[in-house]
Amino acid sequence: MAARGDLGPADEEQLEADAANAGIGFARTPLVCVIDADSIVEPDSLLRASEPFMHDDGRLVAVGGAIRVANGSRVEGGSLQEIRISRDFIPQFQVCEYLRAFLTARVANAHTNTLMLISGAFGLFRRSDLIEMGGYRHDTVGEDLELVTHIHRHMREKKRPYRIAFVPDIVCWTEAPASLEGLANQRARWQQGALETLSFHRRMIGNPRYGRIGMLALPQMILEDLLGPPAELIGYVLIPLAVLLGILDPMAALVFFFVSVVFGCGLSVGTLALEEHQLRRTPTAKDLLRIGWAAIVENFGYRQLNLWYRLKGVKRYLKSDSTWAAVPREGFNA
């Protein structure tokens, strides 16, 4: 496929995808781990990630794990010493998002082999498969999403049985954007990357040749990433208008909003408690309260900001603007 990266040395002006491809080409081991520079893996994460490969019959191509927000936690010598929830709202909101994304949806997707993303923050891959496919594509700002989509496409076109796994007790800690500027750049890039991936692999959409990926996973991406932002924007306009015009009962609108808030709050708090129990860590009451409060407050401004940033990503995609917008980092607390 065109625009795949060169698996050779990278220079300072090349992109993240080129640097990852250089590492893949340089490696001599059967497995390669791709990890962001601003991420911290727990001591046994690599062992846990490699274990599924040891018990596999050769079908396993990649393994991903849960990504957790490290903002507010105590880090010493590159090691996470104490887990804390940040006092700032922006990281707290992202804790809620990451919990919902990594410990609910992706577990189900992996079970049906429809996992479409292994985060660039941490992933373990079979090197021979990556080399065969040409590595990461460098003409997209969403190279991690595009790579996994390409894995599905490549394996199905070759008619080879394969599997992409997600192990929730593999934990990688990352520094989430702590400012609105950083959040805006990240979410616009994610949105643009999703649209680019859909465009690159549009022949798969609705194509029975690609099984669940073409008939289920990619159409779901269309609903979420292509139709989702304009539909949400229209909803913010039409629902208040319908209430004002008497078309929609105000009480029905309030009940619907209340149920959605309670569901989101319960999902975030419950997921945090279950994950900490699985990892044999006890979340403090203060942490649970912070997450519960953030899951409520995120509906009043944060979701709307996210929508605006996603619409900016749509605009960047339509303009074919592939400039990498940097996310300002404050660094881990040492």
Short mmCIF file of N, CA and C in Angstrom, two decimals, residues 22 27 136 301 310 312 314:
data_model
loop_
_atom_site.label_atom_id
_atom_site.label_comp_id
_atom_site.label_asym_id
_atom_site.label_seq_id
_atom_site.Cartn_x
_atom_site.Cartn_y
_atom_site.Cartn_z
N ALA A 22 11.50 3.05 11.97
CA ALA A 22 12.94 2.85 12.10
C ALA A 22 13.24 1.85 13.21
N ALA A 27 14.98 -3.52 15.05
CA ALA A 27 14.80 -4.61 16.02
C ALA A 27 15.12 -5.96 15.39
N TYR A 136 4.10 1.49 9.82
CA TYR A 136 3.15 2.58 10.00
C TYR A 136 3.06 3.44 8.74
N GLY A 301 -20.26 21.64 29.63
CA GLY A 301 -19.16 22.42 29.09
C GLY A 301 -18.07 21.57 28.46
N ARG A 310 -13.55 18.47 17.98
CA ARG A 310 -13.72 17.44 16.95
C ARG A 310 -14.13 18.07 15.62
N LYS A 312 -13.24 20.96 14.64
CA LYS A 312 -12.00 21.52 14.11
C LYS A 312 -11.19 20.44 13.40
N VAL A 314 -12.51 17.89 11.85
CA VAL A 314 -13.19 17.69 10.56
C VAL A 314 -12.73 18.73 9.55
#
